[in-house]
Amino acid sequence: MKRIKQISVFVENKPGRLLDVVEVLGSNDIDIKAISLADSSDFGIVRLICEDPESAYKVIAKNDFTASLTEVLAIAISDKPGSLAKVLRALKESGINIEYMYGFSAKMKDYAVMIMKVSNLEETIKCCISNNIRILSESDIKSVV
Amino acid sequence: MIYDNEIETLPREALEALQFKRLQQTLEHVYALVPFYKEAFRKANITPSDIKSLKDLHKLPFTTKDDLRDSYPYGMFSMPIDQIVRIHASSGITGKPTVVGYSKADIEEWSQLMARSFVACGVTSKDIIQNAYGYGLFTGGLGAHYGAEKLGAAVIPISGGNTKKQIIIMVDFKSTVLTATPSYAQLLADTIEEMGLLDKINLRVGVFGAEPWSESMRQKLEGKLHITAMDIYGLSEIMGPGVAIECEAKEGLHIWEDAFIPEIIDPDTQEPLEDGQEGELVITTIKKQAMPLIRYRTKDITKIIKEPCKCGRTHRRIQKILGRSDDMIIIRGVNVFPSQIESVLMEIEGLSPHYQLIVDRQNNLDTLEVQVEVDSKIFSDEIRKLQGLQNQIQKDIKDILGITTKVTLVEPRTLLRSEGKAKRVIDKRKI
């Protein structure tokens, strides 16, 4: 499996709501691997990568949050100047549009990880393979992150 | 199906003759027994004998909610308290309640009209009616209850609230009819869905009233609960539920003209309007004993449909209530009814039916904020899709009402749920 599951949570833009999300996960022993907060004027979307996305999603939904599971790619990018550009160029040349992206630190020697939501998953996977770009799987996330 | 064939299909001429006879009796009765009316008629320089036909009705003075409040609690009663068998009070949210008394004959008449109403909207004596209208001072619960018993149906007097228990009873008791406010029916429907019990309920008819609701809300409730959703109209001052009811044609609500005379007036000039013109509904009761009302201003905005109904009933119909003249919000000079906004929201696929309107004034300019709950059906992990949704709602409201609104997406279950009448508008303007 080349794709991993991200949990997206709808939050109103008011103090403490992000904390509520994180606390719910924490009190259920769910480890957050990566988090990003996208905001508009009156609401935000919290995007999360967790070890066991299915049960994390269940916990979130059970606590009355509006949430969804989305397929995204976790791409390993070598930790050298210009390597992100190299990946993005490859995607551009395949006509792939990135909807959103965020990075997180990984315990992987010489690599950083970028989470990407793309316009065409299949195309992106093919493009990465042909360009020798490493995509992390769910089990990679568990072991390396 | 018709409950009382003779009276419900009485030819217009005979019906109007009956109305006039009863109007005269009512006028004599209140003139003699209610000091408020004696005084009001004197001020209008009129006596009951000046009313020589139904056409003279408009010469009589109006009765308003304020008159009822000023007569609190028993000033409008035309019978001594030992002949009163029931006292209700309006659910008025602001100010003193308005108190209404019923004689034994009034309760019997109300039960008859309510049974008639149930039959008109497809309920039979074989039905199991789950009555989720509130019992108590509010007329909904007991009004529907007595009507259901008069009809011979089985009634479950569950009242409003206890939503989950309500649903378990609905499943276990195999209720076939639900009576509730439309906003509570909506909450029930959502909860049934959440509990995964939609295929376990046996409802076939919903009788919803006590607040204005839109055609699109009807479609949602019908689609989700697999029922036919019928609109019932009434108000405690006049009687309670069962003043008017939709028949199976669903083209307006028959107002029971052997008991009530409806008029439509212009709420500003107070002049009578022709059938077909939209305005405020005014009702004169002609069968009530304990507390008859002459030309009571309901504040409800509707029109009288004069064309005969295909169901064969001769009693005229009123259009589904559009709103109340006092619930109407005026935003920068534009009249807005919450039901109009509701229609717009309901047209958008997947949108939650829970919404609230916040009216405010900033820099001397009225603002309207529409708060809509985002549920998992419309949620997207991409900001621009949610912003697109906000823009669409904003544009649809602008297209229909011509006003610009701020649309705010809020988390599910953050807006107040109602077990009775929904409070849709919060007006923060200080004028």
Coordinates of C-alpha atoms in Angstrom, one line a residue:
Chain A
M1 CA 0.0 0.0 0.0
K2 CA 1.5 3.2 -1.2
R3 CA -1.1 5.5 0.3
I4 CA -1.6 6.4 3.9
K5 CA -4.7 7.6 5.7
Q6 CA -5.0 11.1 7.1
I7 CA -7.7 12.2 9.6
S8 CA -9.2 15.6 8.9
V9 CA -11.2 17.3 11.6
F10 CA -13.4 20.4 11.3
V11 CA -12.9 22.9 14.1
E12 CA -14.5 26.3 14.7
N13 CA -12.0 29.1 15.0
K14 CA -12.1 29.6 18.7
P15 CA -9.7 29.2 21.6
G16 CA -9.3 25.6 22.8
R17 CA -10.8 23.7 20.0
L18 CA -7.4 22.4 18.7
L19 CA -6.6 21.4 22.3
D20 CA -9.9 19.5 22.5
V21 CA -8.9 17.4 19.4
V22 CA -5.4 16.7 20.7
E23 CA -6.7 15.8 24.2
V24 CA -9.2 13.4 22.9
L25 CA -6.4 11.5 21.1
G26 CA -4.0 11.7 24.0
S27 CA -6.5 10.4 26.5
N28 CA -7.1 7.4 24.2
D29 CA -3.4 6.7 23.9
I30 CA -3.2 7.7 20.3
D31 CA 0.2 9.0 19.2
I32 CA 0.2 11.8 16.7
K33 CA 2.9 11.5 14.0
A34 CA 2.2 14.7 12.1
I35 CA -0.3 17.5 12.5
S36 CA -1.1 20.5 10.4
L37 CA -3.7 23.2 10.9
A38 CA -5.2 25.0 7.9
D39 CA -7.4 28.0 8.8
S40 CA -9.9 30.3 7.1
S41 CA -11.6 33.2 8.8
D42 CA -14.0 31.3 10.9
F43 CA -13.1 27.6 10.8
G44 CA -10.0 25.4 10.5
I45 CA -9.2 21.9 9.4
V46 CA -6.8 19.9 11.6
R47 CA -5.0 17.3 9.5
L48 CA -3.5 14.4 11.4
I49 CA -1.3 11.4 10.7
C50 CA -1.6 8.8 13.4
E51 CA -0.2 5.3 13.8
D52 CA -3.6 3.6 13.6
P53 CA -5.8 6.0 11.6
E54 CA -8.9 3.9 11.7
S55 CA -9.2 3.8 15.5
A56 CA -8.0 7.4 15.8
Y57 CA -10.9 8.4 13.4
K58 CA -13.4 6.4 15.5
V59 CA -12.3 8.1 18.6
I60 CA -12.6 11.5 17.0
A61 CA -16.0 10.8 15.5
K62 CA -17.3 9.4 18.7
N63 CA -16.5 12.6 20.4
D64 CA -18.9 14.5 18.2
F65 CA -16.3 16.1 15.9
T66 CA -17.0 16.2 12.1
A67 CA -14.1 14.3 10.6
S68 CA -13.1 12.3 7.5
L69 CA -10.4 9.9 6.4
T70 CA -8.5 11.0 3.4
E71 CA -5.9 9.2 1.3
V72 CA -2.6 11.1 1.1
L73 CA 1.0 10.3 0.2
A74 CA 3.9 10.4 2.5
I75 CA 7.0 11.1 0.4
A76 CA 10.5 10.7 1.6
I77 CA 12.7 13.5 0.5
S78 CA 16.4 13.4 0.9
D79 CA 17.6 16.1 3.3
K80 CA 19.7 18.1 0.9
P81 CA 19.1 21.5 -0.7
G82 CA 17.1 21.2 -3.9
S83 CA 15.6 17.8 -3.3
L84 CA 12.0 19.0 -2.7
A85 CA 12.3 21.0 -5.9
K86 CA 13.3 17.9 -7.7
V87 CA 10.2 16.0 -6.5
L88 CA 7.9 18.9 -7.3
R89 CA 9.4 19.2 -10.7
A90 CA 8.7 15.6 -11.4
L91 CA 5.1 16.0 -10.3
K92 CA 4.7 19.2 -12.4
E93 CA 6.0 17.4 -15.5
S94 CA 3.3 14.7 -15.0
G95 CA 0.6 17.4 -14.7
I96 CA -0.1 16.7 -11.1
N97 CA -1.5 19.4 -8.9
I98 CA -0.9 19.5 -5.1
E99 CA -4.0 20.4 -3.1
Y100 CA -2.0 20.8 0.1
M101 CA 1.2 19.7 1.7
Y102 CA 3.0 19.7 5.0
G103 CA 6.2 18.3 6.3
F104 CA 7.3 16.6 9.5
S105 CA 10.5 15.4 10.9
A106 CA 11.4 11.8 10.8
K107 CA 13.9 9.6 12.5
M108 CA 15.2 8.6 9.1
K109 CA 18.8 9.3 8.3
D110 CA 19.2 12.0 5.7
Y111 CA 15.4 12.2 4.9
A112 CA 12.5 14.4 5.6
V113 CA 8.9 13.5 5.1
M114 CA 6.3 15.5 3.2
I115 CA 2.5 14.7 3.4
M116 CA 0.8 15.6 0.2
K117 CA -2.8 15.6 -1.0
V118 CA -2.7 15.5 -4.8
S119 CA -5.1 15.8 -7.7
N120 CA -4.4 12.4 -9.0
L121 CA -3.2 9.7 -6.7
E122 CA -2.5 6.9 -9.2
E123 CA -0.5 9.3 -11.5
T124 CA 1.5 10.6 -8.6
I125 CA 2.4 7.1 -7.5
K126 CA 3.5 6.2 -11.0
C127 CA 5.4 9.4 -11.3
C128 CA 7.3 8.8 -8.0
I129 CA 8.2 5.3 -9.0
S130 CA 9.6 6.3 -12.3
N131 CA 11.6 9.1 -10.7
N132 CA 12.9 7.0 -7.9
I133 CA 11.0 9.0 -5.3
R134 CA 10.4 7.0 -2.1
I135 CA 6.8 6.8 -0.9
L136 CA 6.3 5.7 2.7
S137 CA 3.7 3.1 3.6
E138 CA 1.6 2.8 6.8
S139 CA 4.2 0.4 8.2
D140 CA 7.0 2.7 7.3
I141 CA 5.3 5.4 9.2
K142 CA 5.1 3.1 12.2
S143 CA 8.7 2.1 12.1
V144 CA 10.6 5.1 10.8
V145 CA 8.7 8.1 12.1
Chain B
M1 CA -61.5 10.4 3.9
I2 CA -63.9 12.9 5.5
Y3 CA -64.8 12.8 9.2
D4 CA -68.0 14.9 9.2
N5 CA -69.2 14.8 5.6
E6 CA -72.3 16.9 6.2
I7 CA -70.5 19.9 7.7
E8 CA -67.2 19.6 5.8
T9 CA -68.9 19.7 2.4
L10 CA -71.7 22.0 3.2
P11 CA -72.5 24.3 0.2
R12 CA -70.9 27.7 0.6
E13 CA -74.2 29.5 0.8
A14 CA -75.4 27.3 3.7
L15 CA -72.0 27.5 5.4
E16 CA -72.1 31.3 5.2
A17 CA -75.6 31.4 6.6
L18 CA -74.5 29.2 9.4
Q19 CA -71.5 31.5 10.0
F20 CA -73.6 34.6 10.2
K21 CA -76.1 33.0 12.6
R22 CA -73.3 32.0 14.9
L23 CA -71.5 35.3 14.5
Q24 CA -74.6 37.1 15.7
Q25 CA -74.9 34.8 18.7
T26 CA -71.3 35.3 19.6
L27 CA -71.5 39.1 19.3
E28 CA -74.6 39.2 21.6
H29 CA -72.8 36.9 24.0
V30 CA -69.6 38.9 24.3
Y31 CA -71.4 42.2 24.3
A32 CA -73.4 41.1 27.3
L33 CA -70.8 39.2 29.2
V34 CA -67.3 40.6 28.5
P35 CA -66.7 44.2 29.7
F36 CA -63.7 44.4 27.4
Y37 CA -65.9 43.9 24.3
K38 CA -68.7 46.2 25.6
E39 CA -66.1 48.9 25.9
A40 CA -64.4 48.1 22.6
F41 CA -67.7 48.1 20.7
R42 CA -68.7 51.4 22.4
K43 CA -65.4 53.0 21.3
A44 CA -66.0 51.7 17.8
N45 CA -69.5 53.1 18.0
I46 CA -71.1 49.8 17.1
T47 CA -73.6 47.4 18.6
P48 CA -74.1 43.7 17.6
S49 CA -77.3 44.7 15.8
D50 CA -75.3 46.9 13.4
I51 CA -73.8 43.7 11.9
K52 CA -76.3 42.8 9.3
S53 CA -74.3 40.4 7.2
L54 CA -70.8 38.8 7.1
K55 CA -69.7 41.7 5.0
D56 CA -70.1 44.0 8.0
L57 CA -67.5 42.0 9.9
H58 CA -64.8 44.6 9.1
K59 CA -66.7 47.2 11.1
L60 CA -65.9 45.4 14.3
P61 CA -62.7 46.3 16.3
F62 CA -59.7 44.0 16.4
T63 CA -58.6 42.0 19.4
T64 CA -54.8 41.8 19.9
K65 CA -52.4 39.8 22.0
D66 CA -51.8 42.9 24.0
D67 CA -55.5 43.0 24.9
L68 CA -55.3 39.5 26.1
R69 CA -52.2 40.3 28.2
D70 CA -53.9 43.3 29.7
S71 CA -56.8 41.1 30.7
Y72 CA -54.5 38.7 32.4
P73 CA -55.5 36.2 33.7
Y74 CA -59.3 35.9 33.4
G75 CA -60.5 39.2 32.0
M76 CA -61.5 37.8 28.6
F77 CA -63.6 35.0 30.0
S78 CA -67.3 35.2 29.3
M79 CA -68.2 32.5 31.8
P80 CA -67.8 32.2 35.5
I81 CA -64.8 30.1 36.6
D82 CA -67.1 27.3 37.8
Q83 CA -68.1 26.6 34.2
I84 CA -64.5 26.6 33.0
V85 CA -63.0 23.1 32.8
R86 CA -59.6 23.8 31.3
I87 CA -57.1 26.6 31.3
H88 CA -54.2 26.9 28.9
A89 CA -51.7 29.7 28.3
S90 CA -49.8 30.6 25.2
S91 CA -46.2 29.6 24.8
G92 CA -45.4 33.3 24.3
I93 CA -41.7 33.7 24.9
T94 CA -41.8 37.3 25.8
G95 CA -44.0 39.0 28.4
K96 CA -47.0 37.7 30.3
P97 CA -48.6 34.7 28.9
T98 CA -52.1 34.9 27.3
V99 CA -54.6 32.8 29.2
V100 CA -57.4 30.9 27.5
G101 CA -60.4 29.2 29.2
Y102 CA -62.5 26.3 27.9
S103 CA -66.0 25.2 28.9
K104 CA -67.0 21.5 28.7
A105 CA -68.6 22.2 25.3
D106 CA -65.5 24.0 24.1
I107 CA -63.3 20.9 24.8
E108 CA -65.8 18.7 23.0
E109 CA -65.8 21.0 20.0
W110 CA -62.0 21.2 20.0
S111 CA -61.8 17.4 20.1
Q112 CA -64.2 17.2 17.2
L113 CA -62.3 19.7 15.1
M114 CA -59.0 18.0 15.9
A115 CA -60.4 14.5 15.0
R116 CA -61.7 16.0 11.8
S117 CA -58.2 17.4 11.1
F118 CA -56.5 14.1 11.7
V119 CA -58.9 12.4 9.3
A120 CA -58.3 15.1 6.7
C121 CA -54.6 14.5 6.7
G122 CA -54.9 10.7 6.4
V123 CA -55.0 9.5 10.0
T124 CA -57.5 6.8 10.9
S125 CA -58.8 5.1 14.0
K126 CA -56.4 2.2 13.4
D127 CA -53.4 4.4 13.8
I128 CA -51.0 4.5 16.8
I129 CA -50.3 8.2 17.4
Q130 CA -47.0 9.1 19.1
N131 CA -47.9 12.5 20.5
A132 CA -44.6 14.4 20.9
Y133 CA -46.2 17.8 21.3
G134 CA -45.6 19.2 24.7
Y135 CA -48.3 18.5 27.3
G136 CA -49.1 21.2 29.8
L137 CA -50.0 24.8 29.4
F138 CA -49.1 24.6 25.7
T139 CA -52.2 23.5 23.8
G140 CA -50.4 21.1 21.4
G141 CA -50.2 18.0 23.5
L142 CA -53.7 17.9 25.0
G143 CA -55.3 19.2 21.8
A144 CA -53.8 16.4 19.7
H145 CA -54.5 13.9 22.5
Y146 CA -58.2 14.6 22.8
G147 CA -58.6 14.6 19.0
A148 CA -56.8 11.3 18.7
E149 CA -59.0 9.7 21.4
K150 CA -62.2 11.2 19.8
L151 CA -61.1 9.6 16.5
G152 CA -60.6 6.3 18.3
A153 CA -56.9 6.0 17.5
A154 CA -54.4 4.7 20.1
V155 CA -52.4 7.6 21.5
I156 CA -49.0 7.5 23.2
P157 CA -48.9 10.6 25.4
I158 CA -45.1 10.9 25.4
S159 CA -44.9 14.7 25.1
G160 CA -41.7 16.4 23.9
G161 CA -38.2 15.5 24.9
N162 CA -36.4 12.3 26.0
T163 CA -35.4 11.9 22.4
K164 CA -33.7 8.5 22.6
K165 CA -36.4 6.9 24.8
Q166 CA -38.9 8.5 22.4
I167 CA -37.3 6.6 19.5
I168 CA -37.1 3.3 21.3
I169 CA -40.8 3.6 22.0
M170 CA -41.5 4.5 18.4
V171 CA -39.7 1.3 17.3
D172 CA -41.1 -1.0 20.0
F173 CA -44.7 0.3 20.0
K174 CA -44.7 0.5 16.2
S175 CA -46.1 4.1 16.1
T176 CA -47.6 4.9 12.8
V177 CA -48.3 8.7 13.3
L178 CA -46.0 11.3 14.8
T179 CA -47.3 14.6 16.0
A180 CA -44.6 17.2 16.8
T181 CA -43.3 20.5 15.9
P182 CA -41.4 20.3 12.7
S183 CA -38.1 21.2 14.3
Y184 CA -38.5 18.5 16.9
A185 CA -39.4 16.0 14.1
Q186 CA -36.1 17.0 12.5
L187 CA -34.2 16.3 15.7
L188 CA -36.0 13.0 16.0
A189 CA -35.2 12.1 12.4
D190 CA -31.5 12.9 12.8
T191 CA -31.3 10.9 16.0
I192 CA -33.1 7.9 14.5
E193 CA -30.5 8.0 11.7
E194 CA -27.6 8.3 14.2
M195 CA -28.9 5.3 16.1
G196 CA -29.2 3.4 12.8
L197 CA -32.9 2.7 13.3
L198 CA -34.3 4.3 10.1
D199 CA -35.5 0.9 8.8
K200 CA -37.0 -0.1 12.1
I201 CA -39.7 2.6 12.3
N202 CA -43.2 2.2 11.1
L203 CA -44.4 5.8 10.8
R204 CA -46.6 6.7 7.8
V205 CA -47.9 10.1 8.7
G206 CA -46.4 13.1 10.4
V207 CA -48.7 15.9 11.6
F208 CA -46.4 18.9 12.2
G209 CA -47.3 22.4 13.3
A210 CA -46.9 25.2 15.9
E211 CA -44.2 26.9 13.8
P212 CA -43.8 27.9 10.2
W213 CA -41.8 25.4 8.1
S214 CA -40.8 25.2 4.5
E215 CA -41.8 22.9 1.6
S216 CA -38.1 21.7 1.4
M217 CA -38.2 20.8 5.1
R218 CA -41.3 18.7 4.3
Q219 CA -39.4 16.9 1.5
K220 CA -36.5 16.2 3.8
L221 CA -38.7 14.8 6.6
E222 CA -40.7 12.7 4.1
G223 CA -37.6 11.3 2.5
K224 CA -35.8 10.4 5.7
L225 CA -38.8 9.0 7.7
H226 CA -40.8 7.6 4.7
I227 CA -43.9 9.4 5.8
T228 CA -46.3 11.9 4.4
A229 CA -45.7 15.1 6.4
M230 CA -48.8 17.2 6.9
D231 CA -49.1 20.8 8.1
I232 CA -51.5 21.6 10.9
Y233 CA -52.3 25.1 12.1
G234 CA -53.7 26.5 15.3
L235 CA -53.0 28.9 18.1
S236 CA -53.9 28.8 21.7
E237 CA -55.7 32.1 21.7
I238 CA -58.2 30.7 19.1
M239 CA -58.3 27.1 20.3
G240 CA -55.1 25.2 19.9
P241 CA -54.1 22.8 17.1
G242 CA -56.8 21.9 14.6
V243 CA -57.9 25.4 13.5
A244 CA -56.8 24.5 9.9
I245 CA -55.3 21.4 8.4
E246 CA -53.9 20.2 5.1
C247 CA -55.9 17.6 3.3
E248 CA -54.3 14.9 1.1
A249 CA -54.2 17.3 -1.8
K250 CA -51.5 19.3 0.2
E251 CA -52.5 22.5 -1.5
G252 CA -53.2 24.7 1.5
L253 CA -54.9 24.2 4.8
H254 CA -58.7 24.0 5.2
I255 CA -59.8 26.4 8.0
W256 CA -62.9 25.0 9.7
E257 CA -65.3 27.8 8.8
D258 CA -68.2 26.5 10.8
A259 CA -66.2 27.5 13.9
F260 CA -64.0 30.3 12.7
I261 CA -64.3 33.2 10.3
P262 CA -60.9 34.0 8.6
E263 CA -60.0 37.3 7.1
I264 CA -56.8 38.7 5.6
I265 CA -55.7 42.2 6.4
D266 CA -52.8 44.4 5.5
P267 CA -50.8 44.4 8.7
D268 CA -49.8 48.1 8.3
T269 CA -53.0 49.7 7.1
Q270 CA -55.3 47.1 8.8
E271 CA -57.6 47.2 5.8
P272 CA -59.2 43.9 4.7
L273 CA -57.6 42.3 1.6
E274 CA -59.2 40.2 -1.1
D275 CA -58.9 36.4 -1.2
G276 CA -55.6 35.6 -2.9
Q277 CA -53.7 38.6 -1.4
E278 CA -51.0 38.0 1.1
G279 CA -51.4 39.6 4.6
E280 CA -52.1 38.9 8.2
L281 CA -54.6 36.3 9.2
V282 CA -57.4 37.6 11.4
I283 CA -59.8 35.1 13.0
T284 CA -63.2 35.5 14.7
T285 CA -64.4 32.5 16.7
I286 CA -68.1 31.7 16.3
K287 CA -68.6 28.5 18.3
K288 CA -66.5 29.1 21.4
Q289 CA -68.3 29.6 24.7
A290 CA -65.8 30.4 27.4
M291 CA -63.6 32.9 25.6
P292 CA -64.8 33.9 22.1
L293 CA -62.5 36.3 20.3
I294 CA -63.6 38.9 17.8
R295 CA -61.3 39.7 14.9
Y296 CA -58.2 38.4 16.6
R297 CA -55.0 39.4 14.9
T298 CA -52.9 36.2 14.7
K299 CA -49.7 38.0 13.3
D300 CA -49.4 35.0 11.0
I301 CA -48.8 35.9 7.3
T302 CA -50.7 33.9 4.7
K303 CA -53.4 34.2 2.1
I304 CA -56.8 32.7 1.5
I305 CA -57.1 30.4 -1.4
K306 CA -60.5 30.9 -2.9
E307 CA -60.5 28.1 -5.5
P308 CA -62.4 25.0 -4.4
C309 CA -60.2 22.1 -3.3
K310 CA -60.2 18.8 -5.2
C311 CA -60.9 17.0 -2.0
G312 CA -64.5 18.2 -2.0
R313 CA -64.4 20.2 1.2
T314 CA -66.1 23.5 0.9
H315 CA -64.2 25.2 3.7
R316 CA -61.7 27.7 2.3
R317 CA -58.0 27.1 2.6
I318 CA -55.1 29.2 3.8
Q319 CA -51.7 28.9 2.3
K320 CA -49.0 27.3 4.4
I321 CA -47.9 30.0 6.9
L322 CA -45.0 32.0 5.5
G323 CA -44.0 33.5 8.8
R324 CA -45.2 35.7 11.6
S325 CA -45.4 39.4 11.1
D326 CA -43.4 39.8 14.3
D327 CA -40.9 37.0 13.4
M328 CA -40.2 38.8 10.2
I329 CA -36.7 40.3 10.2
I330 CA -36.2 43.5 8.3
I331 CA -32.7 43.6 7.0
R332 CA -31.8 46.9 5.4
G333 CA -35.4 47.4 4.4
V334 CA -35.9 43.9 3.0
N335 CA -38.5 41.6 4.7
V336 CA -36.9 38.3 5.5
F337 CA -38.7 35.2 7.0
P338 CA -36.5 32.5 8.5
S339 CA -38.5 30.0 6.4
Q340 CA -37.1 31.7 3.2
I341 CA -33.5 31.2 4.4
E342 CA -34.4 27.6 5.4
S343 CA -35.7 26.9 1.9
V344 CA -32.3 28.0 0.4
L345 CA -30.3 25.9 2.8
M346 CA -32.5 22.8 2.2
E347 CA -31.9 23.0 -1.5
I348 CA -28.2 22.4 -1.0
E349 CA -27.4 18.7 -1.2
G350 CA -26.2 17.2 2.1
L351 CA -26.5 20.4 4.2
S352 CA -27.7 19.9 7.8
P353 CA -31.1 21.4 8.5
H354 CA -29.8 23.0 11.7
Y355 CA -29.3 26.7 11.3
Q356 CA -29.5 29.9 13.2
L357 CA -29.8 33.5 12.1
I358 CA -28.0 36.3 13.9
V359 CA -29.1 39.8 13.2
D360 CA -26.9 42.7 14.3
R361 CA -26.1 46.2 13.4
Q362 CA -22.6 47.5 12.7
N363 CA -21.9 51.1 11.7
N364 CA -25.6 51.7 11.4
L365 CA -26.0 48.9 8.9
D366 CA -28.0 45.8 9.5
T367 CA -26.0 42.5 9.2
L368 CA -27.3 39.0 8.9
E369 CA -25.2 36.0 9.8
V370 CA -26.4 32.6 8.8
Q371 CA -24.8 29.9 11.0
V372 CA -25.0 26.4 9.4
E373 CA -23.8 23.2 11.0
V374 CA -21.2 21.1 9.0
D375 CA -21.8 17.4 9.3
S376 CA -19.7 14.6 7.8
K377 CA -21.8 14.5 4.6
I378 CA -20.6 17.9 3.4
F379 CA -17.3 18.1 5.2
S380 CA -14.2 18.1 3.1
D381 CA -10.5 18.1 4.1
E382 CA -9.9 20.9 1.6
I383 CA -10.5 24.5 2.8
R384 CA -11.5 25.7 -0.6
K385 CA -14.3 23.2 -0.9
L386 CA -15.8 24.4 2.3
Q387 CA -15.3 28.0 1.3
G388 CA -17.0 27.2 -2.0
L389 CA -20.0 25.9 0.0
Q390 CA -20.1 29.2 2.0
N391 CA -20.0 31.2 -1.2
Q392 CA -22.7 29.1 -2.7
I393 CA -25.1 29.6 0.3
Q394 CA -24.3 33.3 0.2
K395 CA -25.0 33.5 -3.5
D396 CA -28.2 31.5 -3.3
I397 CA -29.6 33.8 -0.5
K398 CA -28.5 36.9 -2.5
D399 CA -30.3 35.5 -5.6
I400 CA -33.5 34.9 -3.8
L401 CA -33.7 37.6 -1.2
G402 CA -31.3 40.2 -2.6
I403 CA -29.4 40.6 0.6
T404 CA -25.8 39.9 1.4
T405 CA -25.2 37.6 4.4
K406 CA -22.2 36.3 6.2
V407 CA -22.3 32.5 6.2
T408 CA -20.5 30.8 9.1
L409 CA -19.9 27.1 9.2
V410 CA -20.1 25.7 12.7
E411 CA -19.5 22.4 14.3
P412 CA -22.3 19.9 14.6
R413 CA -24.6 20.1 17.6
T414 CA -23.4 23.6 18.5
L415 CA -26.7 25.2 17.7
L416 CA -29.4 24.9 20.2
R417 CA -31.8 21.9 19.7
S418 CA -35.4 22.4 20.3
E419 CA -37.9 19.9 21.7
G420 CA -40.7 22.3 21.1
K421 CA -40.7 25.5 19.0
A422 CA -37.3 26.3 17.4
K423 CA -35.8 29.7 18.1
R424 CA -34.2 30.5 14.7
V425 CA -33.4 34.2 15.1
I426 CA -31.2 36.0 17.5
D427 CA -31.6 39.7 17.1
K428 CA -28.8 41.6 18.7
R429 CA -29.7 45.0 17.3
K430 CA -30.1 47.8 19.8
I431 CA -32.4 50.3 18.1

